[in-house]
CSV table of C-alpha atoms in Angstrom, one decimal:
chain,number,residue,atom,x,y,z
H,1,UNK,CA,99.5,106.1,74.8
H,2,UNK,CA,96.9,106.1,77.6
H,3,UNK,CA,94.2,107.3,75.3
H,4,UNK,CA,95.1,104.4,72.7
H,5,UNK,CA,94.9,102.2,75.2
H,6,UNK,CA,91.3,103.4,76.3
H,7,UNK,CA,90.2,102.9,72.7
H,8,UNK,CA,91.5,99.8,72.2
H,9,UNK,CA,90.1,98.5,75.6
H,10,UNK,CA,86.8,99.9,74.3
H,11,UNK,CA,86.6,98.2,71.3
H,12,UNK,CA,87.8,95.2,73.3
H,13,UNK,CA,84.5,95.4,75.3
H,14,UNK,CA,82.8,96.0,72.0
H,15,UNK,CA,83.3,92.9,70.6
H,16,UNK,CA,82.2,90.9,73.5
H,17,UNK,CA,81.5,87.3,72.3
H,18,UNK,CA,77.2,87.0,71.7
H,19,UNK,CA,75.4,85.4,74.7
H,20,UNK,CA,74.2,82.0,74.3
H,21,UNK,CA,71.2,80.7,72.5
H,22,UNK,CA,70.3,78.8,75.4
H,23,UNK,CA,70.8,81.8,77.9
H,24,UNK,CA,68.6,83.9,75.5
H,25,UNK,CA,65.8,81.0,76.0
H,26,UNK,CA,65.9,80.3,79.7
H,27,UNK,CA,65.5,84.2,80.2
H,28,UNK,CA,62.5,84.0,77.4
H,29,UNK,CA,61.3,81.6,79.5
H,30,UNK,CA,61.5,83.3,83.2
H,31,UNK,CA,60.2,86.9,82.0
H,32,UNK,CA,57.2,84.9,80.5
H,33,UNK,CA,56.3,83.3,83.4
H,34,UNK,CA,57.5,85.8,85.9
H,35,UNK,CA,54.7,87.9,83.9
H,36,UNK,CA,52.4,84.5,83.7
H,37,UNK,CA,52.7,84.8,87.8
H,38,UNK,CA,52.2,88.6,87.9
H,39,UNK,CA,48.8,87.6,86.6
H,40,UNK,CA,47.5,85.6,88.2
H,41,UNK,CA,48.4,87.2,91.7
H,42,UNK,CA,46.4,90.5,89.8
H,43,UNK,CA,43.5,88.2,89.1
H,44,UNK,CA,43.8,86.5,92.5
H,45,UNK,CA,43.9,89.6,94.6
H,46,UNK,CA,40.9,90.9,92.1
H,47,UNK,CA,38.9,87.7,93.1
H,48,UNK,CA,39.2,88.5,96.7
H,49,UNK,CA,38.7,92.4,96.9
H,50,UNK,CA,35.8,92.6,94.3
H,51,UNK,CA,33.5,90.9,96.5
H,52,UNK,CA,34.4,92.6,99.6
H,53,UNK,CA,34.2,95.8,98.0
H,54,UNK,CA,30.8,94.9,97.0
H,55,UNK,CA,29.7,93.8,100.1
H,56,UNK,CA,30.8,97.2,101.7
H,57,UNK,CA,28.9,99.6,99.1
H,58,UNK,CA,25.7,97.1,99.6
H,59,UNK,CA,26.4,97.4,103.4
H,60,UNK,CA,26.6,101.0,103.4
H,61,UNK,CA,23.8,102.4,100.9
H,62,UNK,CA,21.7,100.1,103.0
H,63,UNK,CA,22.8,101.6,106.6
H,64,UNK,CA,22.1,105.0,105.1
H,65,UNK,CA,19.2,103.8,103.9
H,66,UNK,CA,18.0,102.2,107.1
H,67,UNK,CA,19.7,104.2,109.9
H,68,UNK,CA,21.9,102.0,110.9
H,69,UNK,CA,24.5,103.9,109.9
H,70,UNK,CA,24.0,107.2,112.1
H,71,UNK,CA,23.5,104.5,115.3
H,72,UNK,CA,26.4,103.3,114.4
H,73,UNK,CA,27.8,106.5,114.2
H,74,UNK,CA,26.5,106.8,117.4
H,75,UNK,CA,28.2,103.9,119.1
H,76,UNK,CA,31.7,104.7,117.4
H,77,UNK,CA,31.1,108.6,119.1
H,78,UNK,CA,31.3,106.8,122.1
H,79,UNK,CA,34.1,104.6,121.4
H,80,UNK,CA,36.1,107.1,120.6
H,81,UNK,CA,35.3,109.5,123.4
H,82,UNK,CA,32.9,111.9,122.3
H,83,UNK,CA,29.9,111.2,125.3
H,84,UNK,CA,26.4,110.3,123.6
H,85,UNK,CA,24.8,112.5,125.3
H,86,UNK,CA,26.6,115.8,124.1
H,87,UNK,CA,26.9,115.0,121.0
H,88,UNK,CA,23.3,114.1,120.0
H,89,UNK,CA,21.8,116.5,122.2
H,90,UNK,CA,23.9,119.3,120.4
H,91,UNK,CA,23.2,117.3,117.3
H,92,UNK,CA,19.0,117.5,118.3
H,93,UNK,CA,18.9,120.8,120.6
H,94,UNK,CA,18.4,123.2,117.9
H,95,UNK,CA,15.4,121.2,115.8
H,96,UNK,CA,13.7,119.9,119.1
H,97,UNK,CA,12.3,123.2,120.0
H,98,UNK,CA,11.3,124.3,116.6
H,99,UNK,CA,9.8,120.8,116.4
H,100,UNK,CA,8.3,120.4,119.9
H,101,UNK,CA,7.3,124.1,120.0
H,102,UNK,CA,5.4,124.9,116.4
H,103,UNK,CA,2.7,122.1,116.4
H,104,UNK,CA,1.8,123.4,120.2
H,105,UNK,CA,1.8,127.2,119.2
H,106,UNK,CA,-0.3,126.6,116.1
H,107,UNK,CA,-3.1,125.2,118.5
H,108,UNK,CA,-5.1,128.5,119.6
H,109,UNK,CA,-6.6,129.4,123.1
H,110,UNK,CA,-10.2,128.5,122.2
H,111,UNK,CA,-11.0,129.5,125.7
H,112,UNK,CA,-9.7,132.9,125.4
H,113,UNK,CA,-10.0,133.7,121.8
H,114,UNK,CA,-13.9,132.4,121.0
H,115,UNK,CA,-15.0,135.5,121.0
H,116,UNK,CA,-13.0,136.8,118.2
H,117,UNK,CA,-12.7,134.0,115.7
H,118,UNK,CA,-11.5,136.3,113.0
H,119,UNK,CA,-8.7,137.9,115.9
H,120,UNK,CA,-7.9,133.6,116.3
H,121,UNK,CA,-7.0,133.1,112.3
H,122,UNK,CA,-4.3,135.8,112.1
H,123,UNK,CA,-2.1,135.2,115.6
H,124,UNK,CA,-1.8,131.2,114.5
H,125,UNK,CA,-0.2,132.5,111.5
H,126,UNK,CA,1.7,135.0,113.1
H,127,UNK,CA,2.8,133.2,115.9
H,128,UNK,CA,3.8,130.0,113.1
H,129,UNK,CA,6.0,132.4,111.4
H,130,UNK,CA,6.8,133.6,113.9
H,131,UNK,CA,8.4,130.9,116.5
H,132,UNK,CA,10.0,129.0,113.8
H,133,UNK,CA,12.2,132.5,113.1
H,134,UNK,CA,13.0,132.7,116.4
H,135,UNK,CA,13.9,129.0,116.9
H,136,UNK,CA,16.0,129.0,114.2
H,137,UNK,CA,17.8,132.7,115.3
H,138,UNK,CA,18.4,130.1,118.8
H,139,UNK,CA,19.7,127.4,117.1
H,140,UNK,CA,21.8,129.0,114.7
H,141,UNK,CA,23.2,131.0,117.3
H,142,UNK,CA,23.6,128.0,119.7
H,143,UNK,CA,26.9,126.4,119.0
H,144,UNK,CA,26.8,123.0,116.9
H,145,UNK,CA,28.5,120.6,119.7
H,146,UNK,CA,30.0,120.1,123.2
H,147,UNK,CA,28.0,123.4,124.1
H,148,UNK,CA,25.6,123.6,127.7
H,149,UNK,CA,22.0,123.6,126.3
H,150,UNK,CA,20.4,126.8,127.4
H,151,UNK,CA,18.8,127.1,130.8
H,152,UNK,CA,16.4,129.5,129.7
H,153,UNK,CA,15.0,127.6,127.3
H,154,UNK,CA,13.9,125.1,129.6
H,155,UNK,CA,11.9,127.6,131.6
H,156,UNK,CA,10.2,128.3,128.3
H,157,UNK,CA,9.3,125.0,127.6
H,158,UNK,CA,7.6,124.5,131.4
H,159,UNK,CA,5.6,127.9,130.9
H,160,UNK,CA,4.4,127.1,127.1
H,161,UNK,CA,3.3,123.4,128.5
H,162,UNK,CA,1.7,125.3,131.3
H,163,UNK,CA,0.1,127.4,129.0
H,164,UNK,CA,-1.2,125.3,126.1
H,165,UNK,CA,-1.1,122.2,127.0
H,166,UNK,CA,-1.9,122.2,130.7
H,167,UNK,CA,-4.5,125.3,130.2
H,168,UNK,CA,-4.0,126.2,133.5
H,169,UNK,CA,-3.3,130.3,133.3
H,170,UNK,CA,-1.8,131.1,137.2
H,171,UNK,CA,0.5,128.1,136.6
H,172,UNK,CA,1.4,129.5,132.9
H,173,UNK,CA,1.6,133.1,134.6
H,174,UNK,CA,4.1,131.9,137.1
H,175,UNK,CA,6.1,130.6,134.7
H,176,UNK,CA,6.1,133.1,132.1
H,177,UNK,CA,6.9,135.5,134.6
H,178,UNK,CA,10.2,133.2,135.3
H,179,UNK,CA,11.1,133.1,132.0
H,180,UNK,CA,10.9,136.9,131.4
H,181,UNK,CA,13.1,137.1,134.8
H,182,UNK,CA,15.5,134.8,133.2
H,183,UNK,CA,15.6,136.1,129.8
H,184,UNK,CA,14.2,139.6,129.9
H,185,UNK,CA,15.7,140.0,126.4
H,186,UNK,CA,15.7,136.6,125.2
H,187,UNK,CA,14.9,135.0,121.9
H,188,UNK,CA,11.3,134.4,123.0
H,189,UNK,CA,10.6,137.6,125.4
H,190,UNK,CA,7.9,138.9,123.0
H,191,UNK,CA,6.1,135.5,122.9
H,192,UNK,CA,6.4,135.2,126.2
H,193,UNK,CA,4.9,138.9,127.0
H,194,UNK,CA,1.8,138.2,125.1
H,195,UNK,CA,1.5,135.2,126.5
H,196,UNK,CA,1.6,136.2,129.8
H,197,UNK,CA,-1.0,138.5,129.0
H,198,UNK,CA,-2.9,136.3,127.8
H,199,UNK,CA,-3.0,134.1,131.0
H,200,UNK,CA,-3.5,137.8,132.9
H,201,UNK,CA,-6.6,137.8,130.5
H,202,UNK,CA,-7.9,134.4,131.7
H,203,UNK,CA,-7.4,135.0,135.2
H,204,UNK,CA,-9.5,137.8,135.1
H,205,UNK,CA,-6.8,140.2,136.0
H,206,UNK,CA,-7.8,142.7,134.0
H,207,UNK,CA,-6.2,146.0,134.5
H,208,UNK,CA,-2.4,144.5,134.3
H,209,UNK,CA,-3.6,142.4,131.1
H,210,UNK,CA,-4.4,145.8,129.9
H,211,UNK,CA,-1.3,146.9,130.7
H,212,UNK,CA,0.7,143.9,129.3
H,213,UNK,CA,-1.5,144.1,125.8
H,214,UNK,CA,-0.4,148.1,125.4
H,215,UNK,CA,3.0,147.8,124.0
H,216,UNK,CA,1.5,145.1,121.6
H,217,UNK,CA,-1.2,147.5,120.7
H,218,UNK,CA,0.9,150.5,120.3
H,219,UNK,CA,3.3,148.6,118.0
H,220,UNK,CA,6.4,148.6,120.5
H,221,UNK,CA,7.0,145.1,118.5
H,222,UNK,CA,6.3,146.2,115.4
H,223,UNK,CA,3.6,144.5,113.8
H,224,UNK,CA,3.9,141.0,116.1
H,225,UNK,CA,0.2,140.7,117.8
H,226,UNK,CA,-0.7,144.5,117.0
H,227,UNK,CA,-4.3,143.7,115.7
H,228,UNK,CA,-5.5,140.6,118.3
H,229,UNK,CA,-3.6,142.7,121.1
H,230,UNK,CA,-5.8,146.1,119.9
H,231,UNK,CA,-9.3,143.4,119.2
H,232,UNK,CA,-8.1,141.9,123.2
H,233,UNK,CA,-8.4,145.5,124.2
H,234,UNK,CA,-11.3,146.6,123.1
H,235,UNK,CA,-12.9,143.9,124.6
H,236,UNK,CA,-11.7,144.2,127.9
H,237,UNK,CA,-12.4,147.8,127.9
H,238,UNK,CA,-14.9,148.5,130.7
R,1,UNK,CA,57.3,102.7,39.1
R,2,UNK,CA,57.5,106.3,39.1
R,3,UNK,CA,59.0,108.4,42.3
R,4,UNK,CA,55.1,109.7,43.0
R,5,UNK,CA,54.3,106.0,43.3
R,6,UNK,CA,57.3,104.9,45.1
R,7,UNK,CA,56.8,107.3,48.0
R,8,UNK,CA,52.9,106.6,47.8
R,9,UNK,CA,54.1,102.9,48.9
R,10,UNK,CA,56.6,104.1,51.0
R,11,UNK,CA,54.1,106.3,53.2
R,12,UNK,CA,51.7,103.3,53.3
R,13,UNK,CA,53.8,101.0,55.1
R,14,UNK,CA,55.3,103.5,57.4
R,15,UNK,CA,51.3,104.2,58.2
R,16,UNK,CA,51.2,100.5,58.9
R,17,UNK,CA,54.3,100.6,60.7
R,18,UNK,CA,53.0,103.2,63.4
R,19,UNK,CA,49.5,101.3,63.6
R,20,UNK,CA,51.4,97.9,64.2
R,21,UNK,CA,53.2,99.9,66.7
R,22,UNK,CA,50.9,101.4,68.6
R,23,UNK,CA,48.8,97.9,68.7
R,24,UNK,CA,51.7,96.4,70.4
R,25,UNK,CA,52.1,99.4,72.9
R,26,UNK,CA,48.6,98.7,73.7
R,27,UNK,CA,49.1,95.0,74.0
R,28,UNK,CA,52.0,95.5,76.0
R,29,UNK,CA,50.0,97.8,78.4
R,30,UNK,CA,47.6,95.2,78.8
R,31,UNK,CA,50.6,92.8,79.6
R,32,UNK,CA,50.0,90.5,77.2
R,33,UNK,CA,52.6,87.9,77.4
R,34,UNK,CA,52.1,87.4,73.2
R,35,UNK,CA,53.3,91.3,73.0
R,36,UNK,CA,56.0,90.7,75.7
R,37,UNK,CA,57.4,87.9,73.8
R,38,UNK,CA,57.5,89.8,70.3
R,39,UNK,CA,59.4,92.5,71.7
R,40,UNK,CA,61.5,90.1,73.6
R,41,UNK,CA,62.6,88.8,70.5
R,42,UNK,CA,63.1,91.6,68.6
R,43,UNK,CA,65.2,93.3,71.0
R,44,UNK,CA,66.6,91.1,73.8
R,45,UNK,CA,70.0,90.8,71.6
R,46,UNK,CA,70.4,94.9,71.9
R,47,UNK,CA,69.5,94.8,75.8
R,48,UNK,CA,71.8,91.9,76.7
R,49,UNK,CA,74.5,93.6,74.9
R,50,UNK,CA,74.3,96.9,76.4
R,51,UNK,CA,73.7,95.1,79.6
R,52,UNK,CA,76.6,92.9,79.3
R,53,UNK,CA,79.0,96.2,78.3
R,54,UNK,CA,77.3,97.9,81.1
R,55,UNK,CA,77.8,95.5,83.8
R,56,UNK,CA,80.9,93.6,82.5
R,57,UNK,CA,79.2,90.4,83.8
R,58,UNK,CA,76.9,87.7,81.9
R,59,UNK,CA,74.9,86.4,84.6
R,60,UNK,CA,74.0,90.3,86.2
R,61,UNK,CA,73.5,91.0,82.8
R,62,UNK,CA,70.5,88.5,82.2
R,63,UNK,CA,69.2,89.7,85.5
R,64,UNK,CA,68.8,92.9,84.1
R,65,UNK,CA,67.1,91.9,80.8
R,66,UNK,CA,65.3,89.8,82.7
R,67,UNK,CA,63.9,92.6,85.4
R,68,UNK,CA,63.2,95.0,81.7
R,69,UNK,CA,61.0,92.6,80.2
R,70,UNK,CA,59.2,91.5,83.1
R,71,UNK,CA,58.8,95.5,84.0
R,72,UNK,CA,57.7,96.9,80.5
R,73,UNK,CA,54.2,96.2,80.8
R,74,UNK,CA,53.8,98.8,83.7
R,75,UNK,CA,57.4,101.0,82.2
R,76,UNK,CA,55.4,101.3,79.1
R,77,UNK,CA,52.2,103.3,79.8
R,78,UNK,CA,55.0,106.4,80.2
R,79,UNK,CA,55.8,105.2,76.7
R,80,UNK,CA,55.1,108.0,74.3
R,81,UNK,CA,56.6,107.4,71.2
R,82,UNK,CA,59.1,110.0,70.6
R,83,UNK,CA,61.8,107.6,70.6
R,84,UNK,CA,61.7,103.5,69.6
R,85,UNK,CA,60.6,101.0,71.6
R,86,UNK,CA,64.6,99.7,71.7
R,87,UNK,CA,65.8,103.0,73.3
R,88,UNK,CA,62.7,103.0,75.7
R,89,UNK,CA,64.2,99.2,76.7
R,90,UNK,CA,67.6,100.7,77.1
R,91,UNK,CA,66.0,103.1,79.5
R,92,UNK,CA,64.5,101.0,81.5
R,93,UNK,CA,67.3,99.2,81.6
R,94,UNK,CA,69.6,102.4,82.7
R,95,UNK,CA,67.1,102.8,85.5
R,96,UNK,CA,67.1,99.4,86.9
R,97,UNK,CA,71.2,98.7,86.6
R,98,UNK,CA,72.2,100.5,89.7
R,99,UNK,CA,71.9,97.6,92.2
R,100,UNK,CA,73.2,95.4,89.2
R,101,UNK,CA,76.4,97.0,89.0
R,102,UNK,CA,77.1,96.5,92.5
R,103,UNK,CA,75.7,92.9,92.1
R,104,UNK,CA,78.1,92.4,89.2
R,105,UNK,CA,81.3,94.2,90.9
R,106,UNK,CA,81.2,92.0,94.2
R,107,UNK,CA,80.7,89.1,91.5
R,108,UNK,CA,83.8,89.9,89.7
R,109,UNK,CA,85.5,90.9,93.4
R,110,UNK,CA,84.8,87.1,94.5
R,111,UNK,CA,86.0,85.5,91.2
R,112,UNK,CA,89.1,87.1,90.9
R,113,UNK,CA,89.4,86.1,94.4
R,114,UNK,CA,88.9,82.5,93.0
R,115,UNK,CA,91.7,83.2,90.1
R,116,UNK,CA,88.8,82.8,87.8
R,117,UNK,CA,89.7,84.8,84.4
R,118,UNK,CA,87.2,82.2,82.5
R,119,UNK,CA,89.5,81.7,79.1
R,120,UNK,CA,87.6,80.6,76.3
R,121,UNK,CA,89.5,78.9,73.2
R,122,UNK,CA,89.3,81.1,70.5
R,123,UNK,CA,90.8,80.7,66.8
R,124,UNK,CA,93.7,83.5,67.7
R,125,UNK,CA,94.3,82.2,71.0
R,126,UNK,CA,96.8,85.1,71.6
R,127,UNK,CA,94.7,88.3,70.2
R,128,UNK,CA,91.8,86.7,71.9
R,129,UNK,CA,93.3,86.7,75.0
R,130,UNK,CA,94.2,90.3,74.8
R,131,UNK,CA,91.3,91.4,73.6
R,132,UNK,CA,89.6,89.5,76.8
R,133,UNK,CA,92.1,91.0,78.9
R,134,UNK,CA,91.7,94.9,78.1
R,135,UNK,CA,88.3,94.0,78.2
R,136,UNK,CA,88.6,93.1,82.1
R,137,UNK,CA,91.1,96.0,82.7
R,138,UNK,CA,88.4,98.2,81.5
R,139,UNK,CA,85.2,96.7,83.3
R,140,UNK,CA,87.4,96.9,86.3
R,141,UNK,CA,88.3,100.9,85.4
R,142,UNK,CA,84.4,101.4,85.0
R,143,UNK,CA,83.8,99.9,88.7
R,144,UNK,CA,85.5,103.1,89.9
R,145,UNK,CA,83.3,105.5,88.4
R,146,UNK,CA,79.7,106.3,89.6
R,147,UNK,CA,76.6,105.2,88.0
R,148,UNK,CA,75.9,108.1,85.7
R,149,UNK,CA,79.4,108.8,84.8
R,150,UNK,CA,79.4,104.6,83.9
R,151,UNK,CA,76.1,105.2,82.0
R,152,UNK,CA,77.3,107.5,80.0
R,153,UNK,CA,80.5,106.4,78.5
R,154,UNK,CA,79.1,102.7,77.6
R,155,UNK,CA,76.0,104.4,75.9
R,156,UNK,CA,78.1,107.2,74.2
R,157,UNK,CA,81.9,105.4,73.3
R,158,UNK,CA,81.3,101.7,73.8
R,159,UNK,CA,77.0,101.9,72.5
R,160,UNK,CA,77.7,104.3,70.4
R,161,UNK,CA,74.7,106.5,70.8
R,162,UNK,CA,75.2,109.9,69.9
R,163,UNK,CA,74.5,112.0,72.7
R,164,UNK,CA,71.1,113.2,71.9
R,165,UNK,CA,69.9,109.4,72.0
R,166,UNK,CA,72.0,108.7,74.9
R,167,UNK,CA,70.4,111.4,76.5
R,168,UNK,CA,66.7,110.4,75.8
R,169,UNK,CA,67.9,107.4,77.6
R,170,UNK,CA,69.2,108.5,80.4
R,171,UNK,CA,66.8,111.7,80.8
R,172,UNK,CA,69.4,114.1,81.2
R,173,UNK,CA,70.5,116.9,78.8
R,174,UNK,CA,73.0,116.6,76.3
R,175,UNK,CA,75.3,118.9,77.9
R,176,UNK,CA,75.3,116.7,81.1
R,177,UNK,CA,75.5,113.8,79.6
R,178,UNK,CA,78.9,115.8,77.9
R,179,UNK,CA,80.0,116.2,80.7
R,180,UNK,CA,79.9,112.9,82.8
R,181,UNK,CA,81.4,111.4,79.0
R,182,UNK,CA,84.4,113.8,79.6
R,183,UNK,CA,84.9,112.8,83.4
R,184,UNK,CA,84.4,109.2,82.8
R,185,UNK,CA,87.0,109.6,80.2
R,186,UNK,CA,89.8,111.3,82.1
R,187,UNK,CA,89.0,108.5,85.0
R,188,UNK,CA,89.6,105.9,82.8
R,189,UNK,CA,92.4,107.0,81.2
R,190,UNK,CA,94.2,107.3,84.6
R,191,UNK,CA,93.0,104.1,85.9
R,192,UNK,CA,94.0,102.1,82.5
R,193,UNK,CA,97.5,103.4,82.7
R,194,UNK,CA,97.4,102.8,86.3
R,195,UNK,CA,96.6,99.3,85.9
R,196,UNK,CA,98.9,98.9,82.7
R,197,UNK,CA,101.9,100.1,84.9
R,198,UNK,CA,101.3,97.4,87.0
């Protein structure tokens, strides 16, 4: 009985009278201008964004373009907590000395190296391959940020200054011989042995700059400053 | 004209049908309100119906044909053509009814309420009212089922899809869709005679 009711009821909700014409209509008419709306909100919101979308790639190719955008950078580091300081001097630390370093070590000792022109070509390209290599041995092993720049280096820097740019060899001396105390097996330690023996050279020390030029002669550093430490012999040879 | 020429003619304008077809899908992705309003009138009768039978209620039902046709542009681009447009719209219309049917239950709650049965005249006054009346008794016995199980028996027994269609529609498999038809069923059957007792 139950299930001949269910059909019945079925059939009953089957045969629903039709919806109105004018139902039918005034739906037409609200999905068409419910989409109409739709529309013109899209076109609206596309009116607004464009432009400032626009306006932020122009802003931005032309910060990269200009700089702006890595002092900006800069200033938002420091908004956020990240000190200035640390983070471009981590940023900076490893180029500076390859930077601040290479010009200055390609510039021979005319002083010291007249005599031997042909002993002066070879060091300034040995030397220029040279540094760089070890600068960049320092700076990739020198963490990327937050990291205390290396004290050592700084005595480096006083000692080449001293040396090349200051030409004054017992001031150099002095300070090679700190950074060699410092860093007897640092990045720079062979540099800064022929160096040293250089300025023993120019101060007319003789018999140590003999001994300081030996290892270089012998080859204890391979081929670095073999030849113009062996031509540097010779010539001080009494 | 011969059969070789008959289904030559015949292949044409089913090739012109599909184009035609997918023109319109591609209208109706670029929410065209043109495209909206051809398919609106081709198909709003079947929507209404199946929403009216789903919901039991006129007004939640032209919500609901309302919310499908405003939402096909952006329902269509998952359109793909394996079934027609008018059981895509039934879809659509599956997946937006749940908040309708509990729209069009406290509706019918608050009228009854109201001793609102909404008569019409009719030319057999008498069958009529009957026929209204185990109408009600069985929108009321589909208020008691859940969504699916209510999805299922008004696409399958009152619809009648057959159960592969009805599946398509609801995105289920047949077998499911089986088996919510068979626990609707014995539901309803116990909640008619329930209510017929009374």
């Amino acid at each position: 009985m139950s299930k001949d009711l269910l059909a019945e009821a079925t059939r009953a909700l089957r045969e629903t009278e039709p919806v109105s014409e004018f139902e039918a209509r005034a739906t037409r008419t609200r999905v068409l201008t419910g989409l109409h709306q739709t529309r013109v909100r899209r076109r609206t919101r596309l009116a607004f964004l464009l432009p400032i979308a626009a306006s932020f790639v122009a802003v931005s190719a032309w910060g990269a373009a200009s700089g702006q955008a890595r002092r900006v950078l800069d200033r938002l580091e420091q908004l956020v907590g990240i000190t200035a300081s640390t983070s471009s001097s981590a940023r900076t630390s490893p180029a500076r000395p390859a930077k601040s370093l290479a010009p200055a070590l390609r510039s021979p000792e005319p002083a010291l190296l007249a005599p031997s022109q042909q002993a002066e070509s070879a060091p300034v390209t040995a030397i220029t391959e040279a540094a760089p290599s070890s600068a960049r041995a320092s700076a990739s092993s020198a963490p990327s940020h937050a990291e205390p720049p290396d004290p050592t280096l700084a005595l480096y820097r006083s000692a080449h200054a001293a040396h090349f740019v200051a030409h004054d060899p017992a001031r150099a001396l002095a300070a090679w011989d700190a950074y060699l105390s410092a860093a007897p097996n640092g990045g720079f330690a062979p540099e800064a042995r022929y160096n040293r023996a250089l300025s023993l050279v120019r101060l007319g020390r003789t018999t140590e700059a003999r001994a300081a030029l030996e290892p270089f002669a012998r080859g204890a550093y391979g081929g670095y400053r073999k030849a113009e430490a062996s031509a540097l012999l010779e010539r001080l040879e009494p | 004209m011969t059969d070789f020429g008959l289904s030559m003619v015949t292949e044409q304008a089913l090739a012109s049908d599909a184009e035609l077809a997918d023109e319109l899908v591609l209208r109706l992705q670029r929410a065209e309100p043109s495209a909206v309003a051809e398919v609106y009138d081709d198909h709003h009768a079947a929507v209404r119906a199946f929403a009216k039978r789903l919901l039991g209620d006129a007004a939640s039902a032209e919500d609901l044909v309302h919310e499908v046709f405003v939402s096909l542009p952006r329902a269509v681009r998952k359109f793909r053509g394996d079934s027609s447009l008018r059981t895509f719209l039934i879809s659509i219309a599956v997946n937006h009814a749940r908040h309708h049917v509990r729209a069009a239950q406290r509706r019918r709650r608050a009228l009854s309420a109201y001793g609102d049965t909404r008569n019409d005249e009719s030319s057999d006054p008498e069958r009529e009212a009957r026929r209204k009346e185990l109408a009600q008794l069985l929108t009321r016995a589909l208020d008691t089922l859940p969504i699916d199980q209510r999805v299922a028996f008004v696409l399958c027994e009152v619809e009648e899809y057959s159960s592969r269609e009805a599946s398509e529609i609801v995105g289920a498999p047949e077998a499911t869709l089986r088996t919510r038809l068979f626990h609707a069923k014995k539901k309803l059957r116990l909640a008619l005679s329930t209510e017929g007792a009374e």
